[in-house]
Amino acid sequence: MPTDPKDLGPLFREMFPDRRFVVVSNREPYEHKWSQEVGEMEVRRPAGGLTSALDPLLQALGGMWVAWGSGEADAAAVDSHHRVQVPPENPSYTLRRVWLTHHDIHRYYLGFSNQFLWPLCHLRPDLTRVRSRYWERYRRVNRRFADAVLEEVQGKDAAIWFQDYHLALAPLLVRARRPDLTLAHFWHIPFPPIDIFRLAPQAGYLLRGMLANDLMGFHLPIFADNFLRCAKRLAGAEVDWEARTATLDGHTCQVGAFPISIDIDQFRQAAQADGVEEQMQRIRQRYAPKGGAIGIGVDRMDYSKGLPEKFKALEFLWDRYPEYRERFTFIQVAVPSRSDIEAYDDLSQKVDNQVREINERFGTGDWRPIHLIKQSLPVDRLAILYRTADVCMISSLQDGMNLVAKEYVASQIDGNGVLLLSLFAGAAEEMTEATHINPYDPEGCALRIRDALTLPAELRKAGMRRQQEALTGIYDWMDDLFHAWGGAAAGSAAARPPRAASGDDFENDGPFAAGAWASERT
Ligand code: G6P
């Protein structure tokens, strides 16, 4: 198992000799912004599990990352081929930007991706919005991504790795033009049960897009099972449950579970860098001036993260167990996200109100129960907060994995902390030594916080040590995934059907043309 990113290069070359490595995602790993100084640019790292997990891999392997150029100064930072080398301090791979118009952003990103697929996959069909213009634009933008990829790999062999729910159709659009490429796709969010996924009017199209990959990866076996069941019933694929493959139109897609992780060393090093102890001291003085324990939460401001449920549990704690007033302080980092969507804006207001009410109810002269930090923090500051916190609380109502759980454990240098982890975060499947909580049960959660705060130090240390020993890193994830992908690519090369779509078909919607596919079947 590789623990060093340098081992990944040889592994990739062994699996895919002479192929270029291309990652494709909606969100880019680096955004350029104009700084306050006139004419100067700054670089920002967008929040979210996808970019934070994949950037260290690309840095280790080199290659290309194709993504939406979402920063206000992005266009000024690229060359004439829309490319820029990143990271800025140590350029090690190429970022190729794809440009989206105002309508694209509204209909493809905020619309179909985040007001349809995201709530559907997080079991919130009540929050979905079905609009034909969202779907139409989703198809168009997927084609734009596919075109960018095709342009970049013209005349070259390549292994293309698509990411997440924004790009379900792009794999088929690429395969139609270049059946010789090997394609994989990782779905970073839950894949819902068939009873939910079939609510999508375009379920069959989405599945066909995804089935064009050689490998479809999910975090958990249950998500892979859900996908296979949908592939069979809604797209008419032939499923081999033992081999975990789905075959459609002569192409076989291997389906597997690969729980993603983090760069453990990055957090460990940041949590013990020079001066960290003094900073921990300052954090305690600032946030918990009366002493006592500190709790931490770090989430995007998203309804899937269960923030109101978390604060309800904290309210129960200070209400039922007044001895924790002034003795337990909670710091919640809530990273602003997708705020142009009503459900996100509503949540943000709800959270503000809830925190204000709790602070008014329990706060004292110089003690505030909850500190809400509504901004994204860099890894070095997060790692210090994680190390300082006696408790980390993750209350997701549905979560593909949740990397914060792993970041907390990696940053616990002193090993005193307790991780309270929602049963409904994918991470709970692996992190069996964490204290599992049910965020729908605020009284139960309050009790678990109290248990954590009263647990003897030796038990806390022993528990955290076991969790640290069990933690596998991002490079193990990649190793598993590359092996599975290499195997799937070899199988599919042997069975590859002849080049199918002509250029004309493609321009007329090719594989998505009306009637080209069977409509949804149940
Ligand atoms: C989740 C998704 C990612 C996404 C991230 C941030 O982790 O799986 O695909 O990039 O959230 O969301 P955003 O909408 O800002 O890209």
XYZ file of C-alpha atoms and ligand atoms in Angstrom:
538
model
C 0.000 0.000 0.000
C 1.497 3.379 -0.925
C 1.811 5.831 1.919
C 3.951 8.135 -0.137
C 2.445 10.040 -3.051
C 5.596 9.334 -5.071
C 4.574 5.658 -5.284
C 1.498 6.571 -7.280
C 3.385 7.541 -10.456
C 4.832 4.051 -11.025
C 1.482 2.497 -10.135
C -0.354 4.636 -12.676
C 2.219 3.853 -15.375
C 1.963 0.142 -14.603
C -1.830 0.227 -14.907
C -1.994 2.583 -17.871
C 1.280 2.507 -19.800
C 1.705 5.572 -22.049
C -1.638 7.084 -21.151
C -2.167 10.692 -20.048
C -3.962 11.162 -16.759
C -6.920 13.553 -17.001
C -9.277 14.383 -14.148
C -12.569 16.107 -14.991
C -14.804 17.810 -12.430
C -17.168 20.720 -12.199
C -15.357 22.439 -9.322
C -11.773 23.522 -9.888
C -9.031 23.103 -7.289
C -7.734 26.701 -7.592
C -9.696 29.871 -8.322
C -8.083 33.172 -9.277
C -9.481 36.331 -7.732
C -8.554 39.973 -8.019
C -6.940 41.166 -4.835
C -7.428 44.549 -3.189
C -4.246 45.764 -4.856
C -5.105 46.970 -8.339
C -4.034 44.475 -11.002
C -2.895 41.826 -8.486
C -4.311 38.309 -8.375
C -4.901 35.969 -5.477
C -5.501 32.260 -5.526
C -8.249 30.634 -3.480
C -8.839 26.951 -2.795
C -12.580 26.238 -3.039
C -14.166 24.255 -0.190
C -15.410 20.701 -0.454
C -14.289 17.128 -0.176
C -13.724 16.583 -3.885
C -11.070 19.204 -4.520
C -9.315 18.739 -1.179
C -9.036 14.982 -1.782
C -7.886 15.090 -5.396
C -5.452 17.999 -5.408
C -2.697 16.107 -3.505
C -3.085 13.227 -5.969
C -2.707 15.434 -9.011
C 0.269 17.114 -7.390
C 1.854 13.707 -6.900
C 1.008 12.299 -10.327
C 1.040 15.288 -12.643
C -1.350 15.342 -15.604
C -4.335 17.530 -16.317
C -7.447 18.633 -14.436
C -10.348 19.918 -16.566
C -12.836 22.049 -14.589
C -15.119 25.068 -14.676
C -13.169 28.328 -14.420
C -15.339 29.847 -11.694
C -13.011 32.550 -10.342
C -13.501 36.182 -11.299
C -9.879 36.459 -12.477
C -9.641 32.952 -13.948
C -9.793 34.105 -17.551
C -6.922 36.512 -16.972
C -4.754 33.777 -15.456
C -4.868 31.229 -18.315
C -2.888 30.996 -21.545
C -4.466 30.976 -24.987
C -5.380 27.281 -24.545
C -7.301 28.050 -21.329
C -4.589 26.380 -19.271
C -2.702 27.388 -16.148
C -0.116 25.505 -14.113
C -0.993 24.872 -10.454
C -0.510 25.023 -7.514
C 0.929 28.507 -7.893
C 3.674 28.004 -5.296
C 4.826 24.707 -6.809
C 3.371 24.132 -10.297
C 2.985 20.399 -10.763
C -0.018 19.858 -13.037
C -2.131 21.654 -15.639
C -5.558 23.059 -14.923
C -7.637 23.398 -18.102
C -10.581 25.694 -17.553
C -14.027 25.332 -19.123
C -16.087 28.529 -19.256
C -19.721 28.671 -18.175
C -22.164 31.457 -19.019
C -24.606 33.007 -16.582
C -27.364 30.700 -17.898
C -25.112 27.668 -17.605
C -24.423 28.466 -13.973
C -28.093 28.953 -13.202
C -29.447 25.976 -15.055
C -26.708 23.367 -15.087
C -24.876 24.072 -11.791
C -27.451 25.716 -9.501
C -30.347 24.068 -11.364
C -30.037 20.453 -12.465
C -26.932 19.595 -10.434
C -27.762 21.266 -7.153
C -31.538 21.615 -7.127
C -32.215 18.252 -8.604
C -29.445 15.663 -8.361
C -28.000 16.849 -5.044
C -31.289 16.781 -3.073
C -32.368 13.567 -4.814
C -29.157 11.776 -3.873
C -29.386 13.108 -0.309
C -32.912 11.696 0.034
C -34.635 15.090 -0.119
C -36.978 14.768 -3.113
C -39.106 17.469 -1.465
C -36.340 19.965 -2.286
C -35.967 19.000 -5.951
C -36.987 21.330 -8.741
C -37.780 19.750 -12.079
C -37.357 22.122 -15.040
C -36.817 21.139 -18.670
C -34.423 24.082 -19.131
C -32.215 22.733 -16.313
C -31.978 19.352 -18.001
C -31.408 20.830 -21.432
C -28.507 22.918 -20.091
C -27.088 20.006 -18.098
C -26.795 18.067 -21.352
C -25.231 21.007 -23.142
C -22.647 21.691 -20.456
C -21.784 18.000 -20.188
C -21.084 18.124 -23.891
C -18.866 21.168 -23.389
C -16.805 19.293 -20.799
C -16.631 16.276 -23.100
C -15.443 18.508 -25.969
C -12.725 20.047 -23.797
C -11.510 16.578 -22.839
C -11.555 15.385 -26.454
C -9.583 18.422 -27.520
C -6.957 17.851 -24.836
C -6.437 14.169 -25.680
C -6.540 14.489 -29.462
C -4.134 11.959 -30.942
C -3.139 10.680 -27.499
C -3.906 7.713 -25.305
C -5.461 8.749 -22.040
C -7.125 7.579 -18.853
C -9.973 9.984 -18.104
C -11.378 10.211 -14.643
C -14.743 11.992 -14.232
C -15.932 13.243 -10.871
C -19.316 13.523 -9.292
C -22.935 14.170 -10.176
C -22.402 17.232 -12.366
C -20.945 15.099 -15.149
C -23.116 12.006 -15.457
C -23.511 12.324 -19.241
C -19.979 13.322 -20.258
C -18.526 9.779 -20.192
C -20.898 8.567 -22.932
C -20.226 11.662 -25.027
C -16.493 11.002 -24.813
C -16.816 7.270 -25.438
C -18.941 7.866 -28.534
C -16.020 9.735 -30.084
C -13.084 7.873 -28.577
C -13.933 4.286 -27.661
C -10.206 3.601 -27.277
C -9.881 5.766 -24.141
C -10.363 4.278 -20.720
C -12.904 6.087 -18.555
C -13.701 5.968 -14.853
C -16.078 7.985 -12.716
C -16.202 8.572 -8.985
C -19.531 9.602 -7.445
C -18.656 11.605 -4.318
C -22.162 11.750 -2.863
C -24.634 9.009 -1.892
C -26.311 7.080 -4.689
C -29.932 6.693 -3.588
C -32.134 3.604 -3.558
C -34.118 2.899 -6.720
C -37.372 4.187 -5.206
C -35.788 7.619 -5.002
C -33.658 7.595 -8.159
C -36.602 6.591 -10.331
C -38.236 9.915 -9.443
C -35.781 11.474 -11.920
C -37.612 11.845 -15.245
C -34.208 11.418 -16.921
C -33.036 8.463 -14.799
C -32.418 6.240 -17.845
C -30.301 8.889 -19.610
C -28.211 9.596 -16.541
C -27.570 5.906 -16.002
C -26.592 5.372 -19.615
C -24.103 8.192 -19.350
C -22.523 6.629 -16.285
C -22.542 3.094 -17.674
C -20.223 4.239 -20.485
C -17.368 4.221 -17.945
C -15.093 1.226 -17.496
C -15.304 1.768 -13.754
C -17.979 3.475 -11.658
C -16.826 4.088 -8.086
C -18.853 4.942 -4.979
C -17.889 5.372 -1.331
C -19.923 2.474 0.074
C -21.109 -0.953 -1.120
C -24.716 0.104 -0.491
C -24.386 2.987 -2.992
C -22.873 0.596 -5.543
C -25.772 -1.822 -4.954
C -28.295 0.980 -5.438
C -26.612 1.936 -8.708
C -26.563 -1.640 -10.033
C -30.225 -2.084 -9.200
C -31.079 1.173 -11.014
C -28.887 0.193 -13.991
C -30.805 -3.050 -14.346
C -34.317 -1.805 -13.793
C -34.225 1.727 -15.167
C -31.687 1.390 -17.997
C -32.133 -2.250 -18.932
C -28.492 -3.216 -18.227
C -27.543 -6.816 -17.627
C -26.136 -7.045 -14.104
C -23.740 -9.687 -12.843
C -24.102 -9.378 -9.068
C -21.141 -11.588 -8.308
C -18.709 -9.786 -10.604
C -20.433 -6.460 -9.821
C -20.674 -5.411 -13.432
C -23.414 -3.887 -15.555
C -23.415 -4.448 -19.306
C -25.309 -2.291 -21.754
C -25.019 -2.145 -25.551
C -22.002 -4.465 -25.455
C -20.040 -2.331 -22.986
C -19.316 -3.584 -19.465
C -18.933 -1.229 -16.532
C -17.274 -2.480 -13.365
C -18.890 -1.086 -10.218
C -17.102 -0.837 -6.890
C -16.890 0.794 -3.463
C -13.824 2.867 -2.602
C -14.134 4.886 0.606
C -12.238 8.114 0.040
C -9.831 9.571 2.590
C -7.493 12.478 3.245
C -3.808 13.284 3.087
C -3.102 12.221 6.688
C 0.429 13.679 6.796
C -0.762 17.075 5.645
C -3.025 17.378 8.695
C -0.558 15.769 11.114
C 2.196 18.120 10.043
C -0.020 21.194 10.161
C -1.220 20.219 13.638
C 2.311 20.103 15.019
C 3.999 22.906 13.135
C 6.098 25.480 14.999
C 4.084 27.739 17.234
C 0.956 25.563 17.258
C 0.937 25.148 21.064
C 0.839 28.930 21.564
C -1.960 29.222 19.034
C -3.934 26.510 20.823
C -3.517 28.494 24.007
C -4.824 31.611 22.303
C -7.841 29.718 20.902
C -8.741 28.513 24.398
C -8.431 32.004 25.850
C -10.464 33.555 23.093
C -13.313 31.083 22.755
C -13.453 29.466 26.202
C -12.351 32.247 28.550
C -13.908 30.436 31.507
C -11.932 27.253 30.767
C -13.620 23.911 30.250
C -13.906 21.883 27.073
C -14.198 22.935 23.434
C -16.245 21.259 20.721
C -15.704 21.750 16.995
C -17.827 21.307 13.890
C -16.714 22.038 10.329
C -19.273 21.805 7.534
C -20.341 23.480 4.369
C -23.568 25.385 5.032
C -25.679 22.606 3.526
C -28.986 21.082 4.622
C -27.483 17.604 4.370
C -25.089 18.394 7.234
C -27.714 18.579 10.000
C -26.628 21.898 11.516
C -30.023 22.764 13.072
C -30.118 19.253 14.539
C -26.629 19.723 15.982
C -27.574 23.003 17.635
C -30.762 21.459 19.008
C -28.628 18.781 20.670
C -26.337 21.443 22.137
C -29.358 23.329 23.409
C -30.528 20.163 25.170
C -27.095 19.782 26.736
C -26.980 23.279 28.245
C -30.648 23.057 29.221
C -30.612 19.653 30.935
C -27.086 19.770 32.273
C -26.492 23.355 33.388
C -23.096 22.360 34.772
C -21.866 22.592 31.165
C -22.792 26.249 30.828
C -19.496 28.152 30.708
C -17.724 24.755 30.812
C -18.356 23.605 27.240
C -18.024 25.931 24.257
C -18.803 25.009 20.684
C -17.035 26.423 17.622
C -18.875 25.822 14.349
C -17.119 26.621 11.101
C -19.887 26.870 8.477
C -18.453 27.439 5.027
C -20.819 29.465 2.813
C -22.048 27.337 -0.075
C -24.457 27.619 -3.054
C -26.100 30.646 -1.416
C -27.965 31.555 -4.628
C -30.235 28.584 -3.957
C -33.201 29.343 -1.739
C -32.876 26.231 0.418
C -29.274 27.176 1.249
C -30.097 30.780 1.982
C -33.008 29.714 4.198
C -30.726 27.349 6.066
C -28.138 30.038 6.626
C -30.762 32.345 8.133
C -32.215 29.568 10.234
C -28.779 28.725 11.612
C -28.066 32.402 12.416
C -31.350 32.696 14.310
C -30.880 29.462 16.162
C -27.347 30.352 17.255
C -28.480 33.830 18.321
C -31.316 32.378 20.426
C -29.077 29.797 22.078
C -26.410 32.383 22.823
C -28.991 34.763 24.284
C -30.502 32.013 26.373
C -27.338 30.539 27.885
C -24.592 33.097 27.293
C -23.157 35.019 30.218
C -21.207 38.293 30.382
C -18.013 37.038 28.824
C -18.997 33.556 27.665
C -20.690 32.699 24.388
C -21.915 29.070 24.009
C -21.649 28.839 20.199
C -19.180 30.656 17.980
C -20.339 30.556 14.381
C -17.519 31.186 11.918
C -19.081 31.596 8.490
C -16.006 31.346 6.317
C -13.681 28.810 4.800
C -10.427 28.232 6.738
C -7.101 27.002 5.351
C -5.763 23.587 6.368
C -3.197 24.961 8.826
C -5.855 26.824 10.826
C -8.295 23.925 10.685
C -5.682 21.463 11.917
C -4.984 23.663 14.967
C -8.684 23.907 15.778
C -9.049 20.140 15.411
C -6.097 19.512 17.711
C -7.434 21.925 20.319
C -10.983 20.560 20.342
C -11.919 17.986 22.970
C -14.917 16.878 20.938
C -15.699 16.959 17.210
C -19.352 16.632 16.279
C -20.558 15.586 12.828
C -24.318 15.486 12.510
C -24.904 14.806 8.791
C -28.398 13.651 7.874
C -26.973 12.049 4.708
C -23.342 12.204 3.636
C -21.363 10.258 1.038
C -18.302 10.040 3.282
C -17.448 13.171 5.360
C -13.753 13.913 5.379
C -13.929 16.193 8.440
C -14.210 13.047 10.582
C -10.896 11.824 9.178
C -9.237 15.245 9.368
C -10.100 15.478 13.067
C -8.635 12.069 13.859
C -5.467 12.805 11.851
C -4.952 16.137 13.662
C -5.377 14.725 17.179
C -1.687 14.829 18.083
C -2.354 14.652 21.835
C -5.021 11.994 21.334
C -7.465 13.409 23.894
C -10.379 14.089 21.611
C -13.633 12.236 21.081
C -15.279 12.010 17.663
C -19.087 12.042 17.651
C -20.019 10.851 14.195
C -23.445 10.654 12.615
C -24.604 7.174 11.695
C -25.669 8.642 8.363
C -22.221 9.771 7.242
C -20.476 7.204 5.034
C -17.430 7.526 7.308
C -19.361 5.797 10.122
C -19.151 2.496 8.197
C -15.377 2.485 8.438
C -14.816 4.464 11.639
C -16.410 1.954 13.919
C -14.408 3.152 16.951
C -15.956 6.624 16.822
C -19.007 7.376 18.983
C -21.928 7.080 16.602
C -24.803 9.497 17.021
C -28.262 9.809 15.519
C -28.796 13.505 14.676
C -32.572 12.993 14.610
C -32.384 12.286 18.359
C -31.177 15.525 20.003
C -31.555 14.211 23.557
C -29.513 11.128 22.704
C -26.856 13.352 21.097
C -26.727 15.575 24.191
C -26.109 12.475 26.308
C -23.303 11.353 24.006
C -21.662 14.788 24.320
C -21.897 14.507 28.092
C -20.422 10.974 27.973
C -17.561 12.284 25.844
C -16.867 15.103 28.291
C -16.805 12.763 31.273
C -14.824 9.931 29.688
C -11.601 9.269 31.637
C -8.487 10.493 29.839
C -6.977 7.021 29.390
C -10.116 5.756 27.642
C -10.227 8.799 25.371
C -6.579 8.326 24.468
C -6.959 4.589 23.845
C -10.034 5.178 21.674
C -8.349 7.883 19.621
C -5.217 5.749 19.182
C -7.286 2.891 17.774
C -8.990 5.283 15.361
C -5.664 6.684 14.233
C -4.282 3.196 13.644
C -7.323 2.273 11.578
C -7.229 5.425 9.452
C -6.196 4.758 5.861
C -5.071 7.627 3.670
C -5.920 9.068 0.301
C -3.068 7.173 -1.368
C -4.523 3.825 -0.286
C -7.821 4.902 -1.828
C -6.090 5.743 -5.061
C -4.166 2.489 -5.033
C -7.391 0.462 -4.715
C -9.125 2.498 -7.340
C -6.273 2.317 -9.868
C -6.040 -1.451 -9.466
C -9.781 -1.849 -10.057
C -9.684 0.595 -12.969
C -6.671 -1.113 -14.557
C -8.489 -4.459 -14.387
C -11.706 -3.017 -15.792
C -9.862 -1.229 -18.596
C -8.050 -4.405 -19.629
C -11.359 -6.320 -19.739
C -13.129 -3.630 -21.685
C -10.292 -3.284 -24.232
C -10.696 -6.978 -25.051
C -14.454 -6.595 -25.525
C -14.478 -3.120 -27.066
C -17.144 -2.667 -29.713
C -16.223 -0.971 -32.996
C -16.208 2.862 -33.084
C -19.894 3.722 -33.030
C -20.993 7.308 -33.391
C -20.178 9.303 -36.481
C -19.410 12.996 -36.113
C -22.797 13.908 -37.565
C -24.682 11.762 -35.100
C -22.733 13.352 -32.355
C -23.541 16.889 -33.428
C -27.204 15.943 -33.534
C -27.011 14.752 -29.980
C -25.441 11.415 -30.964
C -25.901 8.965 -28.164
C -28.595 11.120 -26.549
C -30.757 11.567 -29.653
C -34.441 10.905 -29.121
C -35.121 7.257 -29.737
C -31.431 6.322 -29.581
C -32.056 5.047 -26.108
C -34.819 3.026 -24.631
C -36.773 5.298 -22.371
C -36.924 4.592 -18.655
C -37.958 1.019 -18.013
C -39.033 -0.397 -14.736
C -19.443 18.205 -2.357
C -19.523 17.683 -3.784
C -18.443 18.307 -4.653
C -18.490 19.814 -4.540
C -18.405 20.250 -3.085
C -18.516 21.764 -2.906
O -18.286 17.756 -1.737
O -19.418 16.281 -3.780
O -18.631 17.932 -5.995
O -17.439 20.400 -5.266
O -19.459 19.634 -2.366
O -19.679 22.250 -3.508
P -19.657 23.294 -4.722
O -21.066 23.380 -5.172
O -19.132 24.564 -4.131
O -18.715 22.774 -5.765
